[in-house]
Amino acid sequence: MHHSLLDKYMKGYQTFREKYVSGNTSLMSALSANGQRPTTMVIGCSDSRVDPSVILQCDPGELFVIRNVANIIPPFESNGGYHGTSAALEFGINYLNIKEMIILGHSQCGGIHALVSKQLNDQSDFIEKWVSIVNGDIDKENWSVDDYAKQALICSYQNCLTFPWISDRLKKNLLTIHQWYFDIHHGELFIYDEEKKLFRTFE
Ligand SMILES: [Zn+2]
């Protein structure tokens, strides 16, 4: 690793240590003693520009974060595959009892772009198949990549309902699922209004 990069990480690490580790009553030692009790689970994209903890300025222990290409929730499948996102969902919902879930989409998503442009076809080992999970409505005229990213959020939400322990908790009002969309250029969050069927500003 290049020295300047290592220096940057070292400085960041020192700041982290000062903020969360030093002293007798540090946040990290409390989280270690009491375990994690995150209130909110976020399913976000791996995109380096959309880190949920940075956007929402949350501390360690606050957000249970799942990140994958295009912040997709796959449908419930009981076959023998390796279901990383589903395993994380199960852990957050069934073991940590998280009651608030945010599916966080964003503008300029490379995964959604791959889905709609089909540029990666025949080249990708994993991406094409993964993003095809949300390809339900792929041929809308005049739709931008960002329009599809918003549509994909709704698809992921519907896939949530195929998990029996998620739909059960929704029916009992033990869980709320939010669909949020982050515009990178303006650094602005939008939340989906279930009743009005549109995204409105966060504030
Ligand atoms: Zn993305």
mmCIF file with all atom_site columns, C-alpha atoms and ligand atoms in Angstrom, residues 45 47 70 106 109-110, ligand 1:
data_model
loop_
_atom_site.group_PDB
_atom_site.id
_atom_site.type_symbol
_atom_site.label_atom_id
_atom_site.label_alt_id
_atom_site.label_comp_id
_atom_site.label_asym_id
_atom_site.label_entity_id
_atom_site.label_seq_id
_atom_site.pdbx_PDB_ins_code
_atom_site.Cartn_x
_atom_site.Cartn_y
_atom_site.Cartn_z
_atom_site.occupancy
_atom_site.B_iso_or_equiv
_atom_site.pdbx_formal_charge
_atom_site.auth_seq_id
_atom_site.auth_comp_id
_atom_site.auth_asym_id
_atom_site.auth_atom_id
_atom_site.pdbx_PDB_model_num
ATOM   1 C  CA . CYS A 1 45  ? -25.255 -0.353 -2.103  1.00 0.00 ? 45  CYS A CA 1
ATOM   2 C  CA . ASP A 1 47  ? -20.928 2.122  -3.868  1.00 0.00 ? 47  ASP A CA 1
ATOM   3 C  CA . ALA A 1 70  ? -27.425 -2.167 -6.052  1.00 0.00 ? 70  ALA A CA 1
ATOM   4 C  CA . HIS A 1 106 ? -29.091 5.907  -4.816  1.00 0.00 ? 106 HIS A CA 1
ATOM   5 C  CA . CYS A 1 109 ? -25.891 3.202  -9.397  1.00 0.00 ? 109 CYS A CA 1
ATOM   6 C  CA . GLY A 1 110 ? -23.430 1.076  -11.362 1.00 0.00 ? 110 GLY A CA 1
HETATM 7 ZN ZN . ZN  B 2 .   ? -25.228 1.332  -6.358  1.00 0.00 ? 1   ZN  B ZN 1
#
